Amino acid sequence: MNREFIEALDELEKEKGIPKDDICEMIEQALISAYKKNYDPDQNVRVVMDRETGDIAVLLSREVVCDEDFFDEGLEIPLSEAREIDGRYEIGDQIEFSVMPEDFGRIAAQAVKQVVMQRLRETERGMIYDEFSQKQGEIITGTVQRKRGRTIYVVLGRTEGILTAKEQVPTEHFNVRDRLKVYIMDVKNSTKGPQVFLSRSHPGLIKGLFQLEVPEIQDGTVEIVSIAREAGSRTKMAVYSNDENVDPVGACVGTRGVRVQAVVDEVSGEKIDIIPWSENPEELIANVLSPAEVEAVYIDDYDERLATAVVPDYQLSLAIGKQGQNVRLAAKVSGWKIDIKSHTQFEEVEDAYEEELMEEDTSVSQEAQPDVQDVAADPLNEQDVQDETSATSEELQ
């Protein structure tokens, strides 16, 4: 080793953030293993590397024992022999001898190279993991590098992201070298290094794209309160403005729809409904069923979050959507279970309910009527009344 090597370690410390002392300690451990492997596995040796000059010393440590107990020359030294070196040695002391082999330089260089490369790889992996774990939930641009089956591998700067078939949109198809924006869904450490899992179908992709396109979302004036997505088909997004002078829907749509169109183009023409959020559940439910018109909303159960929405007869299919998509997304984005009824259906239910109430009222009246009839059916006999009146008159006289 030499000073140039130490200077190289100093540069690594500055550029990669790898502490020089850590590398030196790893080199020392690697050289101990290399010495034992190539020379004597039973010897108690340690390696010391000078942090300033890079000089290396291999030291054999032997314990001082009494002459009668001396047994292992590789690990022990008799007391008499130790005192020939220095008369102050006592039993139990450790004496170190330099045992640097002549050809150890070549072995040391190879071991040092392996250690430095391993440490660099570990550090690089750690830095990549830290970088992308902080970006989890964000949007990043990458390039398709290769495909394996239905899995796509995307280059993301210093590492490679994995876009599985499950996280792709069925209507989208990418070729090698295509550039695309992806959502960082998860980052995991593995024996092969950090693995970055990507998504094109996650609702967070839509949210992140609007954050990139709409300055009002970036500065917090407009918030995306809730979002529901069926990738490749339709997304509903509820937005709210913290400034009464800013229209949240208008901010997301942009002048002549330029902002929302940029997002739509990125997700291959997927339809996006932008809805104003409201704390009033009736108003919110009416909004989320867009583009259908809603005549009225009735809250059936606040605790269970059940509601009924009434729409014009000709709007029923639009409110429900193809295969129930519109009402399904509306329920997800609002957090309410919504029962859709046409105007006619609702009137029929109301009429049936009113008839049921009338029948119940009639039943109650009929149950109460027999008491009146019993009284009327048992009137006092007219003669009895007259007799009773006469008797009362005689008593008074």
Tab-separated table of C-alpha atoms in Angstrom:
chain	number	residue	atom	x	y	z
A	1	MET	CA	0.000	0.000	0.000
A	2	ASN	CA	1.108	3.573	-0.464
A	3	ARG	CA	0.015	7.162	-0.042
A	4	GLU	CA	-1.723	7.174	-3.436
A	5	PHE	CA	-4.038	4.461	-2.159
A	6	ILE	CA	-4.825	6.513	0.961
A	7	GLU	CA	-5.554	9.541	-1.229
A	8	ALA	CA	-7.909	7.392	-3.307
A	9	LEU	CA	-9.738	6.409	-0.116
A	10	ASP	CA	-10.009	10.086	0.804
A	11	GLU	CA	-11.651	10.762	-2.572
A	12	LEU	CA	-14.090	7.896	-2.062
A	13	GLU	CA	-15.006	9.331	1.299
A	14	LYS	CA	-15.780	12.711	-0.271
A	15	GLU	CA	-17.598	11.492	-3.392
A	16	LYS	CA	-19.426	8.395	-2.123
A	17	GLY	CA	-19.686	9.208	1.543
A	18	ILE	CA	-17.818	6.024	2.530
A	19	PRO	CA	-15.852	6.575	5.762
A	20	LYS	CA	-12.134	5.879	5.177
A	21	ASP	CA	-11.758	4.213	8.571
A	22	ASP	CA	-14.522	1.743	7.704
A	23	ILE	CA	-12.729	0.695	4.522
A	24	CYS	CA	-9.394	0.415	6.356
A	25	GLU	CA	-10.944	-1.833	8.999
A	26	MET	CA	-12.502	-4.029	6.305
A	27	ILE	CA	-9.129	-4.234	4.526
A	28	GLU	CA	-7.411	-5.284	7.747
A	29	GLN	CA	-9.966	-8.054	8.308
A	30	ALA	CA	-9.627	-9.193	4.695
A	31	LEU	CA	-5.822	-9.328	4.987
A	32	ILE	CA	-6.057	-11.420	8.153
A	33	SER	CA	-8.253	-13.918	6.291
A	34	ALA	CA	-5.885	-13.882	3.303
A	35	TYR	CA	-2.844	-14.514	5.510
A	36	LYS	CA	-4.446	-17.449	7.321
A	37	LYS	CA	-5.663	-18.938	4.063
A	38	ASN	CA	-2.285	-18.751	2.336
A	39	TYR	CA	0.133	-19.293	5.232
A	40	ASP	CA	-1.027	-20.601	8.600
A	41	PRO	CA	-4.687	-20.790	9.654
A	42	ASP	CA	-3.770	-21.491	13.294
A	43	GLN	CA	-1.625	-18.447	13.927
A	44	ASN	CA	-3.030	-15.598	15.997
A	45	VAL	CA	-2.242	-12.675	13.708
A	46	ARG	CA	-3.585	-9.185	13.225
A	47	VAL	CA	-3.008	-6.658	10.450
A	48	VAL	CA	-2.424	-2.975	11.055
A	49	MET	CA	-2.690	-0.447	8.257
A	50	ASP	CA	-1.255	3.036	8.717
A	51	ARG	CA	-4.042	5.541	7.942
A	52	GLU	CA	-1.547	8.146	6.736
A	53	THR	CA	1.023	6.227	4.703
A	54	GLY	CA	-0.877	3.085	3.784
A	55	ASP	CA	1.897	0.844	5.139
A	56	ILE	CA	0.778	-2.596	6.308
A	57	ALA	CA	2.185	-4.711	9.128
A	58	VAL	CA	1.263	-8.328	9.827
A	59	LEU	CA	1.771	-9.065	13.524
A	60	LEU	CA	1.821	-12.484	15.165
A	61	SER	CA	0.653	-12.448	18.780
A	62	ARG	CA	2.024	-15.039	21.221
A	63	GLU	CA	1.157	-15.428	24.893
A	64	VAL	CA	3.923	-15.710	27.506
A	65	VAL	CA	3.641	-19.015	29.437
A	66	CYS	CA	5.892	-20.740	31.951
A	67	ASP	CA	8.501	-22.970	30.385
A	68	GLU	CA	6.872	-26.164	31.705
A	69	ASP	CA	3.462	-25.267	30.114
A	70	PHE	CA	4.871	-24.291	26.737
A	71	PHE	CA	3.062	-26.328	24.063
A	72	ASP	CA	2.062	-24.403	20.894
A	73	GLU	CA	4.802	-22.433	19.200
A	74	GLY	CA	2.299	-20.593	17.018
A	75	LEU	CA	0.344	-19.226	19.958
A	76	GLU	CA	2.742	-19.330	22.931
A	77	ILE	CA	6.280	-18.358	23.936
A	78	PRO	CA	8.198	-19.638	26.983
A	79	LEU	CA	8.835	-17.117	29.745
A	80	SER	CA	12.600	-17.595	29.524
A	81	GLU	CA	12.603	-16.840	25.827
A	82	ALA	CA	10.353	-13.815	26.314
A	83	ARG	CA	12.691	-12.345	28.945
A	84	GLU	CA	15.568	-12.599	26.508
A	85	ILE	CA	13.637	-10.076	24.436
A	86	ASP	CA	12.628	-7.910	27.375
A	87	GLY	CA	13.218	-8.779	31.005
A	88	ARG	CA	9.958	-7.120	32.072
A	89	TYR	CA	7.688	-9.722	30.467
A	90	GLU	CA	5.523	-11.784	32.823
A	91	ILE	CA	3.305	-14.841	32.350
A	92	GLY	CA	0.091	-13.912	30.507
A	93	ASP	CA	1.602	-11.017	28.559
A	94	GLN	CA	1.193	-10.839	24.790
A	95	ILE	CA	4.206	-10.390	22.515
A	96	GLU	CA	3.775	-9.407	18.876
A	97	PHE	CA	6.226	-10.283	16.118
A	98	SER	CA	6.224	-8.995	12.573
A	99	VAL	CA	5.651	-11.909	10.199
A	100	MET	CA	5.131	-10.113	6.897
A	101	PRO	CA	5.833	-12.656	4.106
A	102	GLU	CA	7.879	-11.471	1.148
A	103	ASP	CA	5.145	-12.198	-1.401
A	104	PHE	CA	2.309	-10.915	0.767
A	105	GLY	CA	2.069	-7.686	-1.248
A	106	ARG	CA	0.498	-9.462	-4.220
A	107	ILE	CA	-2.015	-11.278	-2.006
A	108	ALA	CA	-2.764	-8.070	-0.118
A	109	ALA	CA	-3.416	-6.121	-3.317
A	110	GLN	CA	-5.942	-8.695	-4.500
A	111	ALA	CA	-7.700	-8.781	-1.125
A	112	VAL	CA	-7.824	-4.990	-0.938
A	113	LYS	CA	-9.353	-4.783	-4.420
A	114	GLN	CA	-12.095	-7.229	-3.474
A	115	VAL	CA	-12.862	-5.387	-0.237
A	116	VAL	CA	-13.026	-1.970	-1.865
A	117	MET	CA	-15.272	-3.221	-4.691
A	118	GLN	CA	-17.566	-4.972	-2.216
A	119	ARG	CA	-17.781	-1.871	-0.034
A	120	LEU	CA	-18.501	0.294	-3.044
A	121	ARG	CA	-21.302	-2.006	-4.139
A	122	GLU	CA	-22.816	-2.055	-0.658
A	123	THR	CA	-22.592	1.714	-0.374
A	124	GLU	CA	-24.067	2.230	-3.822
A	125	ARG	CA	-26.960	-0.060	-2.979
A	126	GLY	CA	-27.546	1.740	0.290
A	127	MET	CA	-27.539	5.123	-1.395
A	128	ILE	CA	-29.962	3.923	-4.081
A	129	TYR	CA	-32.281	2.452	-1.465
A	130	ASP	CA	-32.250	5.664	0.568
A	131	GLU	CA	-32.849	7.789	-2.525
A	132	PHE	CA	-35.818	5.833	-3.843
A	133	SER	CA	-37.397	5.035	-0.480
A	134	GLN	CA	-37.687	8.800	0.004
A	135	LYS	CA	-39.345	9.053	-3.425
A	136	GLN	CA	-41.939	6.390	-2.662
A	137	GLY	CA	-45.353	7.674	-3.760
A	138	GLU	CA	-43.864	10.059	-6.325
A	139	ILE	CA	-43.763	10.168	-10.127
A	140	ILE	CA	-40.513	9.556	-11.986
A	141	THR	CA	-39.592	9.347	-15.663
A	142	GLY	CA	-37.770	6.273	-16.949
A	143	THR	CA	-36.875	4.397	-20.109
A	144	VAL	CA	-37.940	0.868	-20.991
A	145	GLN	CA	-34.736	-1.183	-20.999
A	146	ARG	CA	-35.996	-4.717	-21.535
A	147	LYS	CA	-38.971	-7.038	-21.249
A	148	ARG	CA	-39.249	-10.478	-19.715
A	149	GLY	CA	-42.615	-12.035	-20.379
A	150	ARG	CA	-45.129	-9.395	-19.391
A	151	THR	CA	-42.776	-7.732	-16.915
A	152	ILE	CA	-41.130	-4.492	-18.016
A	153	TYR	CA	-37.782	-3.284	-16.616
A	154	VAL	CA	-37.398	0.497	-16.580
A	155	VAL	CA	-34.094	2.375	-16.215
A	156	LEU	CA	-34.337	5.006	-13.458
A	157	GLY	CA	-30.938	6.643	-13.455
A	158	ARG	CA	-28.575	4.499	-11.355
A	159	THR	CA	-30.969	1.614	-10.909
A	160	GLU	CA	-33.683	-0.392	-12.606
A	161	GLY	CA	-37.381	-0.415	-11.717
A	162	ILE	CA	-39.798	-3.320	-12.096
A	163	LEU	CA	-43.190	-2.808	-13.735
A	164	THR	CA	-45.110	-6.048	-13.250
A	165	ALA	CA	-48.029	-7.125	-15.428
A	166	LYS	CA	-50.433	-6.518	-12.536
A	167	GLU	CA	-49.407	-2.853	-12.321
A	168	GLN	CA	-49.695	-2.190	-16.054
A	169	VAL	CA	-52.734	-0.816	-17.870
A	170	PRO	CA	-54.225	-3.410	-20.266
A	171	THR	CA	-54.698	-0.840	-23.015
A	172	GLU	CA	-51.095	0.386	-22.910
A	173	HIS	CA	-48.162	-1.152	-24.774
A	174	PHE	CA	-44.525	-0.055	-24.525
A	175	ASN	CA	-41.428	-0.930	-26.538
A	176	VAL	CA	-37.752	-0.924	-25.583
A	177	ARG	CA	-36.340	2.637	-25.352
A	178	ASP	CA	-39.818	4.153	-24.866
A	179	ARG	CA	-39.902	6.889	-22.212
A	180	LEU	CA	-42.733	6.855	-19.697
A	181	LYS	CA	-43.769	8.273	-16.358
A	182	VAL	CA	-44.247	5.741	-13.549
A	183	TYR	CA	-45.457	5.786	-9.953
A	184	ILE	CA	-42.985	4.514	-7.338
A	185	MET	CA	-45.153	2.087	-5.425
A	186	ASP	CA	-42.640	0.306	-3.162
A	187	VAL	CA	-38.897	-0.048	-2.495
A	188	LYS	CA	-37.428	-3.194	-0.937
A	189	ASN	CA	-33.932	-4.328	-0.011
A	190	SER	CA	-32.815	-7.724	-1.261
A	191	THR	CA	-29.605	-9.747	-1.529
A	192	LYS	CA	-29.262	-8.449	-5.091
A	193	GLY	CA	-29.682	-4.849	-4.011
A	194	PRO	CA	-32.642	-2.505	-3.782
A	195	GLN	CA	-35.721	-3.365	-5.852
A	196	VAL	CA	-37.958	-0.515	-6.999
A	197	PHE	CA	-41.520	-1.567	-7.812
A	198	LEU	CA	-43.390	0.670	-10.237
A	199	SER	CA	-47.009	1.125	-11.294
A	200	ARG	CA	-48.939	2.632	-14.181
A	201	SER	CA	-52.366	1.610	-12.840
A	202	HIS	CA	-52.169	3.117	-9.332
A	203	PRO	CA	-54.455	6.136	-8.612
A	204	GLY	CA	-51.341	7.875	-7.309
A	205	LEU	CA	-50.103	8.174	-10.900
A	206	ILE	CA	-53.059	10.440	-11.794
A	207	LYS	CA	-52.614	12.430	-8.595
A	208	GLY	CA	-48.885	12.863	-9.226
A	209	LEU	CA	-49.426	13.934	-12.838
A	210	PHE	CA	-51.858	16.651	-11.740
A	211	GLN	CA	-49.346	17.802	-9.132
A	212	LEU	CA	-46.810	18.239	-11.937
A	213	GLU	CA	-49.257	20.093	-14.192
A	214	VAL	CA	-51.178	22.299	-11.730
A	215	PRO	CA	-49.212	24.962	-9.788
A	216	GLU	CA	-52.164	25.503	-7.439
A	217	ILE	CA	-51.825	21.894	-6.266
A	218	GLN	CA	-48.074	22.285	-5.813
A	219	ASP	CA	-48.455	25.355	-3.575
A	220	GLY	CA	-51.343	23.836	-1.581
A	221	THR	CA	-54.086	26.194	-2.762
A	222	VAL	CA	-55.961	23.271	-4.320
A	223	GLU	CA	-56.091	19.839	-2.688
A	224	ILE	CA	-56.919	16.465	-4.188
A	225	VAL	CA	-59.179	15.152	-1.424
A	226	SER	CA	-60.106	11.783	-2.928
A	227	ILE	CA	-59.445	9.816	-6.081
A	228	ALA	CA	-60.818	6.570	-7.525
A	229	ARG	CA	-59.541	4.913	-10.676
A	230	GLU	CA	-60.236	2.031	-12.999
A	231	ALA	CA	-57.007	2.141	-14.971
A	232	GLY	CA	-57.318	2.510	-18.714
A	233	SER	CA	-60.983	3.466	-18.546
A	234	ARG	CA	-62.008	6.220	-16.105
A	235	THR	CA	-60.887	8.195	-13.073
A	236	LYS	CA	-62.929	10.354	-10.705
A	237	MET	CA	-61.048	12.947	-8.673
A	238	ALA	CA	-62.574	15.217	-6.017
A	239	VAL	CA	-60.780	18.528	-5.453
A	240	TYR	CA	-61.104	21.333	-2.923
A	241	SER	CA	-59.818	24.914	-2.838
A	242	ASN	CA	-58.434	26.577	0.291
A	243	ASP	CA	-58.938	29.947	-1.397
A	244	GLU	CA	-62.516	30.996	-2.110
A	245	ASN	CA	-61.284	32.999	-5.089
A	246	VAL	CA	-59.793	29.921	-6.787
A	247	ASP	CA	-62.023	27.456	-8.595
A	248	PRO	CA	-60.490	24.013	-7.897
A	249	VAL	CA	-62.039	22.360	-10.947
A	250	GLY	CA	-61.041	25.216	-13.240
A	251	ALA	CA	-57.473	25.153	-11.914
A	252	CYS	CA	-57.160	21.443	-12.715
A	253	VAL	CA	-58.774	21.751	-16.122
A	254	GLY	CA	-56.678	24.768	-17.145
A	255	THR	CA	-57.236	27.243	-19.934
A	256	ARG	CA	-59.056	25.465	-22.765
A	257	GLY	CA	-58.450	22.208	-20.912
A	258	VAL	CA	-54.683	22.254	-21.507
A	259	ARG	CA	-53.759	20.908	-18.053
A	260	VAL	CA	-56.183	18.014	-17.889
A	261	GLN	CA	-55.430	17.162	-21.506
A	262	ALA	CA	-51.722	16.801	-20.693
A	263	VAL	CA	-52.630	14.236	-18.031
A	264	VAL	CA	-55.078	12.445	-20.329
A	265	ASP	CA	-52.405	12.183	-23.035
A	266	GLU	CA	-49.931	10.672	-20.557
A	267	VAL	CA	-52.426	7.941	-19.562
A	268	SER	CA	-53.356	7.064	-23.140
A	269	GLY	CA	-56.703	8.857	-23.327
A	270	GLU	CA	-58.207	7.669	-20.041
A	271	LYS	CA	-61.334	9.682	-19.119
A	272	ILE	CA	-60.955	11.896	-16.062
A	273	ASP	CA	-63.879	13.446	-14.140
A	274	ILE	CA	-62.849	16.362	-11.917
A	275	ILE	CA	-65.420	16.985	-9.180
A	276	PRO	CA	-65.714	19.734	-6.533
A	277	TRP	CA	-65.500	18.272	-3.039
A	278	SER	CA	-68.163	19.177	-0.470
A	279	GLU	CA	-68.554	18.427	3.224
A	280	ASN	CA	-72.319	18.256	2.602
A	281	PRO	CA	-72.989	14.588	1.717
A	282	GLU	CA	-76.057	15.357	-0.421
A	283	GLU	CA	-74.111	17.863	-2.506
A	284	LEU	CA	-71.046	15.593	-2.708
A	285	ILE	CA	-73.059	12.589	-3.908
A	286	ALA	CA	-74.793	14.725	-6.528
A	287	ASN	CA	-71.374	15.919	-7.725
A	288	VAL	CA	-69.664	12.532	-7.894
A	289	LEU	CA	-72.419	11.060	-10.073
A	290	SER	CA	-71.409	13.466	-12.847
A	291	PRO	CA	-71.941	13.529	-15.807
A	292	ALA	CA	-75.458	12.408	-14.803
A	293	GLU	CA	-77.934	14.983	-13.485
A	294	VAL	CA	-79.256	14.321	-9.993
A	295	GLU	CA	-82.728	15.472	-8.920
A	296	ALA	CA	-82.394	14.701	-5.230
A	297	VAL	CA	-80.263	12.836	-2.700
A	298	TYR	CA	-81.694	11.198	0.433
A	299	ILE	CA	-79.472	10.049	3.272
A	300	ASP	CA	-80.780	6.693	4.462
A	301	ASP	CA	-78.248	6.024	7.232
A	302	TYR	CA	-75.442	8.352	8.342
A	303	ASP	CA	-73.659	5.721	10.414
A	304	GLU	CA	-73.618	3.146	7.622
A	305	ARG	CA	-73.132	5.909	5.014
A	306	LEU	CA	-76.062	4.766	2.889
A	307	ALA	CA	-77.757	7.146	0.454
A	308	THR	CA	-80.293	7.125	-2.388
A	309	ALA	CA	-79.849	9.322	-5.449
A	310	VAL	CA	-82.806	10.107	-7.706
A	311	VAL	CA	-82.118	10.886	-11.353
A	312	PRO	CA	-84.394	11.589	-14.359
A	313	ASP	CA	-85.571	8.456	-16.127
A	314	TYR	CA	-83.500	9.174	-19.218
A	315	GLN	CA	-80.371	9.684	-17.045
A	316	LEU	CA	-80.559	6.356	-15.196
A	317	SER	CA	-78.179	4.421	-17.449
A	318	LEU	CA	-75.752	7.360	-17.516
A	319	ALA	CA	-75.751	7.585	-13.716
A	320	ILE	CA	-75.082	3.868	-13.341
A	321	GLY	CA	-72.528	3.801	-16.161
A	322	LYS	CA	-71.336	0.955	-18.330
A	323	GLN	CA	-71.323	-2.211	-16.195
A	324	GLY	CA	-71.961	0.009	-13.154
A	325	GLN	CA	-68.658	1.858	-13.507
A	326	ASN	CA	-69.931	5.398	-12.857
A	327	VAL	CA	-71.754	4.610	-9.634
A	328	ARG	CA	-68.931	2.298	-8.526
A	329	LEU	CA	-66.323	5.046	-8.886
A	330	ALA	CA	-68.724	7.572	-7.348
A	331	ALA	CA	-69.082	5.367	-4.271
A	332	LYS	CA	-65.298	4.976	-3.955
A	333	VAL	CA	-64.463	8.644	-4.323
A	334	SER	CA	-67.241	9.828	-1.976
A	335	GLY	CA	-67.048	7.054	0.599
A	336	TRP	CA	-70.855	6.517	0.451
A	337	LYS	CA	-72.864	3.494	-0.669
A	338	ILE	CA	-75.189	4.923	-3.292
A	339	ASP	CA	-78.474	3.424	-4.484
A	340	ILE	CA	-79.512	4.899	-7.848
A	341	LYS	CA	-83.203	5.213	-8.659
A	342	SER	CA	-84.950	6.795	-11.619
A	343	HIS	CA	-87.658	9.380	-10.987
A	344	THR	CA	-90.376	6.829	-11.852
A	345	GLN	CA	-88.841	4.104	-9.682
A	346	PHE	CA	-88.604	6.484	-6.747
A	347	GLU	CA	-92.249	7.592	-7.167
A	348	GLU	CA	-93.357	3.959	-7.257
A	349	VAL	CA	-91.470	3.294	-4.060
A	350	GLU	CA	-92.948	6.415	-2.486
A	351	ASP	CA	-96.485	5.445	-3.584
A	352	ALA	CA	-96.024	1.939	-2.247
A	353	TYR	CA	-94.714	3.367	1.002
A	354	GLU	CA	-97.676	5.745	1.314
A	355	GLU	CA	-100.123	2.906	0.625
A	356	GLU	CA	-98.410	0.854	3.291
A	357	LEU	CA	-98.772	3.733	5.759
A	358	MET	CA	-102.458	4.141	4.874
A	359	GLU	CA	-103.041	0.439	5.393
A	360	GLU	CA	-101.338	0.642	8.774
A	361	ASP	CA	-103.524	3.652	9.745
A	362	THR	CA	-106.667	1.798	8.657
A	363	SER	CA	-105.659	-1.246	10.678
A	364	VAL	CA	-105.134	0.896	13.750
A	365	SER	CA	-108.566	2.533	13.286
A	366	GLN	CA	-110.282	-0.809	12.880
A	367	GLU	CA	-108.634	-2.156	15.999
A	368	ALA	CA	-109.870	0.833	17.996
A	369	GLN	CA	-113.466	0.794	16.516
A	370	PRO	CA	-114.853	-2.329	18.312
A	371	ASP	CA	-114.643	-0.541	21.675
A	372	VAL	CA	-116.918	2.202	20.393
A	373	GLN	CA	-119.297	-0.303	18.847
A	374	ASP	CA	-119.472	-2.266	22.088
A	375	VAL	CA	-120.492	0.848	23.957
A	376	ALA	CA	-123.044	1.751	21.317
A	377	ALA	CA	-124.338	-1.785	21.099
A	378	ASP	CA	-125.170	-1.856	24.846
A	379	PRO	CA	-127.227	1.306	25.409
A	380	LEU	CA	-129.294	1.761	28.539
A	381	ASN	CA	-132.895	0.560	28.095
A	382	GLU	CA	-135.216	3.542	27.812
A	383	GLN	CA	-137.572	2.099	30.498
A	384	ASP	CA	-134.580	1.564	32.795
A	385	VAL	CA	-133.683	5.203	32.368
A	386	GLN	CA	-137.187	6.339	33.162
A	387	ASP	CA	-137.364	4.058	36.249
A	388	GLU	CA	-134.031	5.352	37.439
A	389	THR	CA	-135.149	8.949	36.943
A	390	SER	CA	-138.393	8.334	38.884
A	391	ALA	CA	-136.550	6.739	41.765
A	392	THR	CA	-134.238	9.687	41.958
A	393	SER	CA	-137.202	12.130	42.049
A	394	GLU	CA	-138.884	10.229	44.878
A	395	GLU	CA	-135.699	10.317	46.926
A	396	LEU	CA	-135.491	14.071	46.510
A	397	GLN	CA	-139.124	14.538	47.679
